[in-house]
Short mmCIF file of C-alpha atoms in Angstrom, two decimals:
data_model
loop_
_atom_site.label_atom_id
_atom_site.label_comp_id
_atom_site.label_asym_id
_atom_site.label_seq_id
_atom_site.Cartn_x
_atom_site.Cartn_y
_atom_site.Cartn_z
CA MET A 1 -0.01 0.00 0.00
CA LYS A 2 1.29 3.41 -0.96
CA ILE A 3 -0.06 6.90 -0.39
CA TYR A 4 0.14 8.64 -3.47
CA GLN A 5 -26.96 6.44 -18.29
CA ASN A 6 -28.66 7.53 -15.42
CA ASN A 7 -32.02 5.88 -14.78
CA GLN A 8 -34.60 8.63 -14.20
CA ILE A 9 -37.43 6.49 -14.71
CA GLY A 10 -43.82 4.70 -8.27
CA ILE A 11 -43.82 1.37 -7.25
CA SER A 12 -46.32 -0.97 -8.89
CA ASN A 13 -49.14 -2.57 -6.98
CA THR A 14 -47.36 -5.90 -7.23
CA TYR A 15 -44.19 -4.53 -5.78
CA LYS A 16 -46.03 -2.75 -2.99
CA SER A 17 -47.84 -5.91 -1.97
CA GLU A 18 -44.54 -7.74 -1.68
CA LYS A 19 -42.88 -5.13 0.50
CA GLN A 20 -42.58 -6.03 4.13
CA ASN A 21 -43.62 -3.62 6.86
CA ASN A 22 -40.70 -1.24 7.20
CA GLU A 23 -42.43 1.27 9.46
CA ILE A 24 -40.01 3.02 11.80
CA PRO A 25 -40.43 5.87 14.28
CA GLN A 26 -40.92 9.34 12.79
CA LYS A 27 -37.79 10.60 14.56
CA GLU A 28 -35.67 8.00 12.76
CA CYS A 29 -37.46 8.59 9.45
CA GLU A 30 -36.14 12.12 9.30
CA TYR A 31 -32.60 10.83 9.72
CA ILE A 32 -32.71 7.92 7.31
CA LYS A 33 -35.15 9.09 4.62
CA ASN A 34 -32.28 9.56 2.17
CA GLY A 35 -30.34 6.52 3.39
CA LEU A 36 -26.80 7.07 4.48
CA GLU A 37 -26.62 10.41 2.69
CA ASN A 38 -27.84 12.12 5.86
CA ILE A 39 -25.09 10.76 8.10
CA ALA A 40 -23.09 13.97 7.62
CA ALA A 41 -25.85 15.82 9.48
CA TYR A 42 -25.82 13.38 12.34
CA ASN A 43 -24.40 14.59 15.67
CA ARG A 44 -20.74 13.58 15.74
CA ALA A 45 -20.78 12.87 19.44
CA ALA A 46 -23.68 10.45 19.00
CA ILE A 47 -22.33 8.35 16.12
CA SER A 48 -23.64 4.90 16.85
CA PHE A 49 -24.24 1.72 14.91
CA ARG A 50 -27.97 1.55 14.15
CA GLY A 51 -28.31 -1.10 11.46
CA TYR A 52 -29.97 -1.08 8.04
CA HIS A 53 -33.33 0.69 7.73
CA GLY A 54 -33.86 0.58 3.95
CA ASP A 55 -36.29 -1.49 1.91
CA ARG A 56 -36.26 -5.16 2.85
CA GLN A 57 -36.26 -6.16 -0.81
CA PRO A 58 -33.84 -3.64 -2.39
CA ALA A 59 -32.95 -5.80 -5.42
CA LYS A 60 -36.63 -6.09 -6.34
CA LYS A 61 -37.08 -2.37 -5.78
CA LEU A 62 -34.07 -1.61 -7.98
CA PHE A 63 -35.39 -3.72 -10.85
CA TRP A 64 -38.82 -2.11 -10.63
CA ILE A 65 -37.38 1.40 -10.63
CA LEU A 66 -35.20 0.52 -13.62
CA THR A 67 -38.00 -1.08 -15.67
CA GLY A 68 -41.43 -0.29 -14.22
CA ARG A 69 -42.22 -3.99 -14.06
CA ASN A 70 -41.68 -7.05 -11.89
CA GLN A 71 -41.40 -9.64 -14.66
CA ILE A 72 -37.89 -10.79 -15.52
CA TYR A 73 -37.25 -12.17 -18.99
CA LYS A 74 -34.61 -14.45 -20.41
CA ASP A 75 -31.50 -12.60 -21.59
CA ASP A 76 -30.54 -13.75 -25.08
CA GLU A 77 -27.00 -12.32 -24.87
CA THR A 78 -26.39 -14.49 -21.81
CA ASP A 79 -27.91 -17.54 -23.45
CA SER A 80 -25.63 -17.25 -26.48
CA LYS A 81 -22.38 -16.60 -24.59
CA THR A 82 -22.54 -18.88 -21.58
CA TYR A 83 -19.51 -20.74 -20.23
CA ASN A 84 -20.93 -24.01 -18.85
CA THR A 85 -19.14 -26.23 -16.37
CA LEU A 86 -19.79 -29.85 -15.46
CA TYR A 87 -21.08 -28.77 -12.07
CA GLY A 88 -23.91 -26.47 -13.15
CA LYS A 89 -21.98 -23.28 -12.48
CA LYS A 90 -22.15 -20.79 -15.36
CA TRP A 91 -20.98 -17.36 -16.43
CA VAL A 92 -20.84 -15.32 -19.60
CA THR A 93 -17.81 -14.79 -21.84
CA THR A 94 -18.89 -11.37 -23.14
CA ASN A 95 -16.04 -8.85 -23.17
CA PRO A 96 -16.06 -6.63 -20.07
CA GLU A 97 -16.17 -3.38 -22.08
CA ASP A 98 -19.27 -4.69 -23.86
CA LEU A 99 -20.89 -5.64 -20.57
CA LEU A 100 -20.49 -2.05 -19.37
CA LYS A 101 -22.38 -0.84 -22.44
CA ARG A 102 -25.40 -2.94 -21.46
CA THR A 103 -28.18 -1.60 -19.23
CA PRO A 104 -28.53 -2.49 -15.52
CA GLU A 105 -31.85 -4.12 -16.45
CA GLN A 106 -30.06 -6.45 -18.86
CA ALA A 107 -27.44 -7.24 -16.21
CA ILE A 108 -30.07 -8.28 -13.65
CA GLN A 109 -31.87 -10.39 -16.24
CA SER A 110 -28.53 -11.96 -17.15
CA ILE A 111 -27.93 -12.93 -13.50
CA CYS A 112 -31.39 -14.55 -13.33
CA THR A 113 -30.87 -16.30 -16.67
CA LEU A 114 -27.62 -17.85 -15.42
CA ASN A 115 -29.53 -19.16 -12.39
CA ASP A 116 -32.41 -20.49 -14.57
CA ASN A 117 -34.73 -18.65 -12.19
CA TYR A 118 -36.59 -15.65 -13.58
CA GLU A 119 -37.42 -13.88 -10.39
CA ILE A 120 -35.62 -12.08 -7.61
CA PRO A 121 -36.13 -13.94 -4.31
CA SER A 122 -37.92 -12.04 -1.56
CA TYR A 123 -35.28 -13.11 0.93
CA ILE A 124 -31.69 -13.40 -0.23
CA LEU A 125 -28.99 -15.14 1.79
CA SER A 126 -25.24 -14.94 1.32
CA PRO A 127 -23.82 -18.24 -0.01
CA ASN A 128 -23.29 -20.54 2.97
CA TYR A 129 -19.75 -21.88 3.33
CA GLY A 130 -19.75 -22.04 7.11
CA ASP A 131 -18.37 -19.55 9.63
CA LYS A 132 -14.76 -20.10 8.55
CA TRP A 133 -15.23 -19.66 4.81
CA GLY A 134 -12.86 -16.66 4.68
CA ARG A 135 -9.86 -18.74 5.73
CA ARG A 136 -9.82 -20.54 2.33
CA ALA A 137 -11.62 -18.06 0.04
CA ASN A 138 -10.49 -16.57 -3.23
CA TYR A 139 -10.55 -12.75 -2.95
CA ILE A 140 -10.98 -10.66 -6.10
CA GLU A 141 -10.67 -6.88 -5.68
CA ILE A 142 -12.69 -4.73 -8.07
CA ASN A 143 -12.42 -0.94 -8.25
CA PRO A 144 -15.94 0.44 -8.86
CA ARG A 145 -14.55 3.90 -9.61
CA THR A 146 -12.56 2.52 -12.54
CA VAL A 147 -15.67 1.09 -14.23
CA ALA A 148 -18.06 3.86 -13.16
CA LEU A 149 -20.00 6.00 -15.63
CA ALA A 150 -17.84 9.04 -16.49
CA GLN A 151 -19.61 12.26 -17.45
CA GLY A 152 -17.58 15.42 -17.64
CA ASP A 153 -15.43 15.70 -14.55
CA GLU A 154 -17.54 13.34 -12.46
CA LYS A 155 -18.12 9.62 -12.07
CA GLN A 156 -21.16 7.81 -10.72
CA GLU A 157 -23.02 4.49 -10.93
CA GLY A 158 -19.99 2.41 -10.00
CA LEU A 159 -22.23 -0.16 -8.29
CA LEU A 160 -24.55 -0.49 -11.28
CA ASN A 161 -21.56 -1.06 -13.52
CA VAL A 162 -20.02 -3.68 -11.24
CA ILE A 163 -23.43 -5.41 -11.34
CA LYS A 164 -23.01 -5.47 -15.13
CA LEU A 165 -19.71 -7.36 -14.67
CA LEU A 166 -21.11 -9.92 -12.22
CA PRO A 167 -22.39 -12.31 -14.94
CA ALA A 168 -18.80 -12.66 -16.23
CA ILE A 169 -17.26 -13.44 -12.83
CA PRO A 170 -17.17 -17.17 -12.01
CA PRO A 171 -19.38 -17.95 -8.98
CA SER A 172 -18.16 -19.78 -5.91
CA GLY A 173 -17.32 -23.43 -6.32
CA LYS A 174 -18.21 -26.54 -4.36
CA SER A 175 -15.72 -26.18 -1.52
CA TYR A 176 -14.68 -22.54 -1.31
CA ALA A 177 -16.08 -19.09 -1.99
CA ASN A 178 -15.12 -16.40 -4.46
CA CYS A 179 -15.36 -13.03 -2.70
CA ILE A 180 -15.55 -9.70 -4.52
CA ILE A 181 -13.77 -6.93 -2.56
CA LEU A 182 -14.76 -3.40 -3.55
CA SER A 183 -11.84 -0.97 -3.39
CA GLN A 184 -14.17 1.72 -2.08
CA LEU A 185 -17.42 2.16 -0.17
CA TYR A 186 -17.07 5.47 1.67
CA PRO A 187 -15.92 8.78 0.12
CA THR A 188 -12.22 9.56 -0.05
CA MET A 189 -10.74 12.39 1.98
CA GLY A 190 -10.34 14.42 -1.22
CA ASN A 191 -12.84 15.02 -4.01
CA CYS A 192 -13.39 11.44 -5.04
CA ASN A 193 -15.67 12.43 -7.92
CA ASP A 194 -13.00 14.53 -9.61
CA ASN A 195 -11.67 12.79 -12.72
CA LYS A 196 -8.57 14.97 -12.65
CA THR A 197 -5.43 14.07 -10.73
CA GLY A 198 -5.81 15.21 -7.13
CA ASN A 199 -6.25 14.15 -3.53
CA ASN A 200 -8.67 11.34 -4.32
CA SER A 201 -6.66 8.22 -3.48
CA LEU A 202 -8.77 5.20 -2.54
CA TYR A 203 -6.28 4.58 0.27
CA SER A 204 -8.27 7.13 2.28
CA ALA A 205 -11.83 7.25 3.62
CA ASP A 206 -14.13 9.89 5.10
CA LEU A 207 -16.32 7.96 7.54
CA HIS A 208 -19.94 8.80 8.41
CA SER A 209 -20.31 11.03 5.35
CA GLY A 210 -22.49 8.62 3.39
CA ILE A 211 -21.62 6.34 0.50
CA SER A 212 -19.15 7.52 -2.15
CA LYS A 213 -20.93 9.27 -5.00
CA ASN A 214 -18.67 7.32 -7.37
CA LEU A 215 -20.72 4.26 -6.49
CA THR A 216 -24.28 5.51 -6.53
CA SER A 217 -26.70 6.91 -9.08
CA ARG A 218 -27.90 10.48 -8.55
CA ASN A 219 -31.33 10.00 -10.10
CA LEU A 220 -32.37 6.39 -9.57
CA SER A 221 -36.09 6.98 -9.09
CA ARG A 222 -39.54 6.37 -10.54
CA GLY A 223 -42.33 8.72 -9.66
CA LYS A 224 -42.11 9.44 -5.94
CA GLU A 225 -40.11 6.29 -5.24
CA ARG A 226 -36.38 6.82 -4.91
CA MET A 227 -33.54 4.34 -4.50
CA GLY A 228 -31.51 5.55 -1.51
CA ASP A 229 -27.75 5.20 -1.50
CA ASP A 230 -27.86 2.53 1.19
CA GLU A 231 -30.50 0.61 -0.77
CA GLN A 232 -28.30 0.69 -3.86
CA VAL A 233 -25.44 -0.84 -1.88
CA LYS A 234 -27.74 -3.50 -0.37
CA ALA A 235 -29.19 -4.31 -3.80
CA PHE A 236 -25.67 -4.78 -5.19
CA ASN A 237 -24.82 -7.22 -2.40
CA ASP A 238 -28.07 -9.13 -2.84
CA LEU A 239 -27.45 -9.53 -6.58
CA ALA A 240 -23.86 -10.66 -5.96
CA HIS A 241 -25.15 -13.20 -3.44
CA ILE A 242 -27.68 -14.47 -6.01
CA ARG A 243 -24.70 -14.94 -8.34
CA GLY A 244 -23.09 -17.16 -5.70
CA LEU A 245 -20.44 -14.63 -4.66
CA LYS A 246 -19.36 -13.29 -1.28
CA THR A 247 -18.61 -9.57 -1.04
CA GLY A 248 -16.38 -7.23 0.95
CA ILE A 249 -14.79 -3.76 1.14
CA ARG A 250 -11.33 -2.27 1.64
CA MET A 251 -10.86 -0.16 4.81
CA PRO A 252 -7.74 1.87 5.70
CA LEU A 253 -6.24 1.68 9.20
CA SER A 254 -3.76 4.56 8.96
CA GLU A 255 -4.85 7.50 11.10
CA GLY A 256 -3.71 10.11 8.59
CA GLN A 257 -5.72 8.49 5.82
CA ILE A 258 -9.08 8.60 7.63
CA SER A 259 -11.42 11.44 8.52
CA VAL A 260 -14.82 11.52 10.24
CA GLN A 261 -17.28 13.84 8.54
CA GLY A 262 -14.37 15.83 7.21
CA ARG A 263 -12.42 16.27 10.45
CA PRO A 264 -9.10 14.48 11.14
CA PHE A 265 -9.40 10.98 12.57
CA ASN A 266 -7.72 10.09 15.88
CA TRP A 267 -7.46 6.52 17.18
CA ASP A 268 -7.73 7.70 20.81
CA ARG A 269 -11.00 9.51 20.16
CA ASP A 270 -12.59 7.85 17.10
CA GLU A 271 -12.27 4.12 17.68
CA LYS A 272 -16.06 3.78 18.03
CA ALA A 273 -16.69 5.76 14.84
CA PHE A 274 -14.40 3.33 12.99
CA ILE A 275 -16.15 0.27 14.42
CA ASP A 276 -19.56 1.71 13.55
CA ALA A 277 -18.45 2.37 9.95
CA CYS A 278 -17.36 -1.27 9.64
CA CYS A 279 -20.66 -2.47 11.14
CA TRP A 280 -22.69 -0.37 8.71
CA ALA A 281 -20.86 -2.02 5.85
CA VAL A 282 -21.72 -5.47 7.22
CA GLU A 283 -25.36 -4.47 7.73
CA LEU A 284 -25.46 -3.39 4.10
CA GLY A 285 -24.66 -6.99 3.17
CA PHE A 286 -20.88 -7.20 2.92
CA ASP A 287 -19.33 -10.44 4.14
CA SER A 288 -15.73 -9.31 4.47
CA ILE A 289 -13.54 -6.35 5.37
CA PHE A 290 -10.00 -6.06 3.98
CA PHE A 291 -7.92 -3.91 6.34
CA ASP A 292 -5.23 -1.87 4.59
CA SER A 293 -1.85 -1.86 6.45
CA ALA A 294 -3.08 -4.45 8.96
CA LYS A 295 0.40 -5.98 9.17
CA HIS A 296 1.68 -2.92 11.04
CA VAL A 297 -0.91 -2.98 13.82
CA GLY A 298 0.90 -2.53 17.14
CA SER A 299 3.87 -0.90 15.32
CA TYR A 300 4.88 -4.30 13.94
CA ASP A 301 7.51 -4.15 11.16
CA ILE A 302 7.08 -0.39 11.22
CA GLY A 303 10.28 0.09 9.20
CA ASN A 304 8.39 -1.05 6.11
CA TYR A 305 5.26 0.96 6.89
CA CYS A 306 4.22 3.26 4.01
CA GLY A 307 1.05 4.72 5.49
CA GLU A 308 0.42 8.09 7.08
CA GLY A 309 -0.17 8.37 10.83
CA ARG A 310 -0.67 5.80 13.54
CA VAL A 311 -2.35 2.42 13.20
CA PRO A 312 -4.24 0.74 16.08
CA ASN A 313 -2.31 -0.99 18.84
CA PHE A 314 -2.59 -4.76 19.16
CA LYS A 315 -5.27 -4.85 21.91
CA GLN A 316 -7.21 -2.13 20.14
CA MET A 317 -7.35 -4.21 16.97
CA GLN A 318 -8.48 -7.24 18.96
CA TYR A 319 -11.29 -5.12 20.37
CA ILE A 320 -12.24 -3.78 16.94
CA THR A 321 -12.55 -7.23 15.35
CA SER A 322 -14.50 -8.61 18.33
CA GLN A 323 -16.88 -5.63 18.33
CA ILE A 324 -17.60 -5.93 14.60
CA ARG A 325 -18.64 -9.54 15.11
CA LYS A 326 -20.58 -8.81 18.29
CA LYS A 327 -22.49 -5.77 17.05
CA THR A 328 -23.45 -7.31 13.72
CA GLY A 329 -24.10 -10.82 15.04
CA ARG A 330 -22.06 -12.11 12.10
CA ASN A 331 -19.64 -14.77 13.36
CA ASP A 332 -19.06 -15.71 9.72
CA ILE A 333 -17.60 -12.32 8.80
CA SER A 334 -14.17 -12.59 7.16
CA LEU A 335 -11.67 -9.99 8.40
CA VAL A 336 -8.61 -9.89 6.17
CA GLY A 337 -5.28 -8.19 6.81
CA GLU A 338 -3.10 -6.68 4.10
CA LYS A 339 0.52 -7.88 4.22
CA CYS A 340 -0.26 -10.21 7.15
CA THR A 341 1.91 -13.33 7.26
CA ASN A 342 1.47 -16.76 8.83
CA ASP A 343 2.58 -15.36 12.21
CA THR A 344 0.06 -16.41 14.89
CA ARG A 345 -0.18 -12.79 16.08
CA PHE A 346 -2.57 -12.10 13.21
CA ASN A 347 -4.79 -15.00 14.23
CA ASP A 348 -4.75 -13.65 17.81
CA MET A 349 -5.66 -10.21 16.43
CA GLY A 350 -9.00 -11.63 15.28
CA LEU A 351 -8.23 -11.81 11.58
CA THR A 352 -9.38 -14.58 9.26
CA ALA A 353 -6.80 -14.35 6.49
CA GLY A 354 -3.74 -12.46 5.34
CA ASN A 355 -2.19 -11.83 1.94
CA ASP A 356 1.54 -11.51 2.50
CA TRP A 357 2.75 -15.03 1.91
CA GLY A 358 4.06 -13.86 -1.46
CA LYS A 359 3.53 -14.29 -5.17
CA ALA A 360 2.36 -17.62 -6.44
CA ASP A 361 5.10 -18.11 -9.03
CA ASN A 362 6.28 -21.48 -7.71
CA PHE A 363 3.90 -24.40 -7.16
CA ASP A 364 6.21 -26.21 -4.74
CA SER A 365 6.57 -23.08 -2.60
CA VAL A 366 2.80 -22.63 -2.35
CA MET A 367 2.41 -26.32 -1.48
CA HIS A 368 5.07 -26.00 1.21
CA GLU A 369 3.20 -23.07 2.73
CA PHE A 370 -0.05 -25.06 2.61
CA ARG A 371 1.59 -27.80 4.66
CA GLN A 372 2.96 -25.27 7.13
CA GLN A 373 -0.49 -23.79 7.81
CA LYS A 374 -2.95 -26.67 7.42
CA TRP A 375 -3.06 -27.16 11.22
CA ASN A 376 -4.94 -23.87 11.62
CA ASP A 377 -8.58 -23.77 10.51
CA GLU A 378 -9.16 -20.23 11.80
CA TYR A 379 -6.50 -18.20 9.97
CA ALA A 380 -4.13 -18.55 7.03
CA ALA A 381 -1.94 -16.30 4.93
CA GLY A 382 -2.15 -17.02 1.24
CA PRO A 383 -0.48 -16.28 -2.12
CA VAL A 384 -1.05 -13.20 -4.25
CA ILE A 385 -1.71 -13.22 -7.99
CA SER A 386 -1.48 -9.41 -7.96
CA ASP A 387 -2.33 -6.76 -5.39
CA ASP A 388 -3.35 -3.09 -5.30
CA ASN A 389 0.26 -2.03 -5.97
CA ASP A 390 0.31 -3.83 -9.34
CA CYS A 391 1.81 -1.42 -11.88
CA GLY A 392 1.23 -3.59 -14.91
CA GLY A 393 3.90 -5.12 -17.07
CA VAL A 394 3.34 -8.68 -15.81
CA SER A 395 2.86 -11.03 -18.75
CA PHE A 396 -0.33 -12.98 -19.25
CA GLU A 397 1.73 -16.17 -18.98
CA THR A 398 3.02 -15.20 -15.52
CA ARG A 399 -0.43 -14.23 -14.25
CA LEU A 400 -1.95 -17.46 -15.53
CA ASN A 401 0.82 -19.54 -13.96
CA ARG A 402 0.22 -17.84 -10.60
CA ILE A 403 -3.49 -18.62 -10.80
CA LYS A 404 -2.77 -22.28 -11.61
CA ASN A 405 -0.39 -22.59 -8.67
CA ALA A 406 -2.63 -20.77 -6.19
CA PHE A 407 -5.73 -22.73 -7.20
CA ASN A 408 -4.12 -26.17 -7.15
CA ALA A 409 -1.44 -26.23 -4.41
CA TYR A 410 -3.20 -28.18 -1.66
CA GLU A 411 -3.70 -31.72 -0.41
CA ASP A 412 -6.98 -31.10 1.43
CA ILE A 413 -9.21 -28.46 -0.12
CA GLY A 414 -10.78 -27.74 3.24
CA TYR A 415 -7.46 -26.16 4.25
CA ARG A 416 -6.44 -24.58 0.94
CA LEU A 417 -4.74 -21.22 1.34
CA PRO A 418 -6.73 -18.07 0.65
CA THR A 419 -5.75 -16.43 -2.63
CA TYR A 420 -5.80 -12.80 -3.74
CA MET A 421 -6.19 -11.17 -7.13
CA GLN A 422 -7.29 -7.96 -8.77
CA MET A 423 -9.84 -7.21 -11.48
CA THR A 424 -7.00 -7.10 -14.03
CA ASP A 425 -6.22 -10.79 -13.32
CA ILE A 426 -9.62 -11.71 -14.79
CA PHE A 427 -10.37 -8.70 -16.99
CA PRO A 428 -6.97 -7.36 -18.13
CA LEU A 429 -6.76 -3.58 -17.92
CA SER A 430 -5.60 -1.41 -20.80
CA PRO A 431 -1.79 -1.40 -21.14
CA TYR A 432 -1.99 2.37 -20.70
CA THR A 433 -3.16 2.11 -17.09
CA ASN A 434 -2.76 -0.27 -14.16
CA THR A 435 -4.33 -1.23 -10.84
CA HIS A 436 -2.23 1.10 -8.69
CA GLU A 437 -2.79 4.09 -10.95
CA GLN A 438 -6.52 3.48 -10.71
CA MET A 439 -6.31 3.30 -6.92
CA MET A 440 -4.45 6.60 -6.77
CA ARG A 441 -6.61 8.78 -8.95
CA SER A 442 -9.79 8.89 -10.97
CA GLU A 443 -9.35 9.70 -14.63
CA ASN A 444 -11.84 9.81 -17.46
CA ARG A 445 -10.06 7.61 -20.01
CA THR A 446 -11.83 8.51 -23.23
CA SER A 447 -10.65 9.00 -26.79
CA PHE A 448 -13.55 11.10 -28.04
CA GLY A 449 -15.26 12.35 -24.90
CA ASP A 450 -18.07 9.79 -25.14
CA ILE A 451 -19.10 7.07 -22.71
CA GLU A 452 -18.49 4.17 -25.12
CA SER A 453 -14.86 5.11 -25.80
CA ALA A 454 -14.30 5.55 -22.05
CA TYR A 455 -15.39 1.94 -21.54
CA ASN A 456 -13.23 0.76 -24.45
CA ASN A 457 -10.18 2.36 -22.84
CA ILE A 458 -10.58 0.67 -19.44
CA PHE A 459 -9.76 -2.84 -20.61
CA ASN A 460 -7.27 -4.54 -22.90
CA THR A 461 -9.31 -5.38 -26.01
CA SER A 462 -6.60 -7.38 -27.85
CA ASP A 463 -7.01 -10.98 -29.02
CA ALA A 464 -4.25 -11.95 -26.57
CA ALA A 465 -6.26 -10.51 -23.66
CA TYR A 466 -9.34 -12.46 -24.78
CA GLU A 467 -7.38 -15.72 -25.04
CA TYR A 468 -5.89 -15.10 -21.59
CA ARG A 469 -9.35 -14.53 -20.14
CA MET A 470 -10.59 -17.81 -21.62
CA ASP A 471 -7.57 -19.58 -20.07
CA VAL A 472 -8.37 -18.03 -16.68
CA TYR A 473 -11.94 -19.23 -17.01
CA LYS A 474 -10.63 -22.76 -17.58
CA GLU A 475 -8.76 -22.57 -14.26
CA PHE A 476 -11.90 -21.45 -12.47
CA ALA A 477 -13.87 -24.22 -14.16
CA ASN A 478 -11.29 -26.85 -13.19
CA SER A 479 -11.40 -25.79 -9.55
CA ILE A 480 -15.13 -25.23 -9.19
CA GLY A 481 -16.04 -28.84 -8.48
CA GLN A 482 -13.16 -29.59 -6.12
#
């Protein structure tokens, strides 16, 4: 880690009849009527975890607002470009830039088509892999700001556009989960909507100031019915869960990279505000939190620390992880530490997994590490395909070899090491950008100032990139039934 088509389109009678009773006291209504957008007006001294108060069926609400109907139809694009496995798991092979040009309506219908179920369930559960699923999961980080809709100097609809990519991401397999980690949930400390180079690094977060406007749609409404920011986040998680994916977010731990409603963050004063921000994320449906700079908690290996400001002390981090689980009631939450090794201190810290074992270039080395850690079913540190500091330049052959090693180096799949990759490891980015550049700043990469060319310039559209992606899909397919 380093520091450096809107849908303006009321709820149908059918939808209304399906809604559960969400009545809440008038006093709370005033606070939550616009979802988490109103958190900035909330009394700083009274910041407290309150839970999710949005619509109980946000994915259904989203589809109705997008289309004005409840009926979901078969998606022909999905039907013609489906990658089928022997185990009933499916995804589409459509190029990612073409997926971004589709509508959110088509994306939702694609998800339902892949499931052979043309309705959105009233009650959606996260895929069940037990309480310790995170110890052996495959984590895939996706930057919603990179794929967001760019208009002028602003970006929005990052969540809707990640939803468009979901049909092309392999779902979880038989024995372990695939987990999508969003690089951002909360606003950055700078102007995170500015497409120009500036203080908008995703290694920072302004807590209790709502959801980042990069992620949400400004005008997602129909008649008097509006999709609140929190409901958009919850709908995204529900649709990812329908796809058979776990989800998570990245959270910084460095004091100088966090603010609370615009004021500087202080670990002595704002520990509770940090815990509450994590709990809100879990209540919005996320299954995992990836803690940036977690290795350095308690001033551990501080000589290699690249963050700004203090990180929590060891006991403080233990308290934070225990409180997140206690307040949310989610004992299955996966808490992941960046750069955390196989040292037992990270297990004692309350973490589930770490990603500083190293690159997965050598099969025998990954297998050796598997054998070293298979005694522990609560925590493991696993290999990295690429991380947020990836500056490009790694050949497709090297990336594919790392995936093969990481996916296959085990003797008992119940104790496989967790693995880590970035969006570019599945959907190769344009050779003119890279993962770290996208983490550091938000740029409108367009040739002609139009939305379509912006999407074309996000990804590598060469034949070699397509062939690589098909090879990656083969590795997912081979591992999905294990």
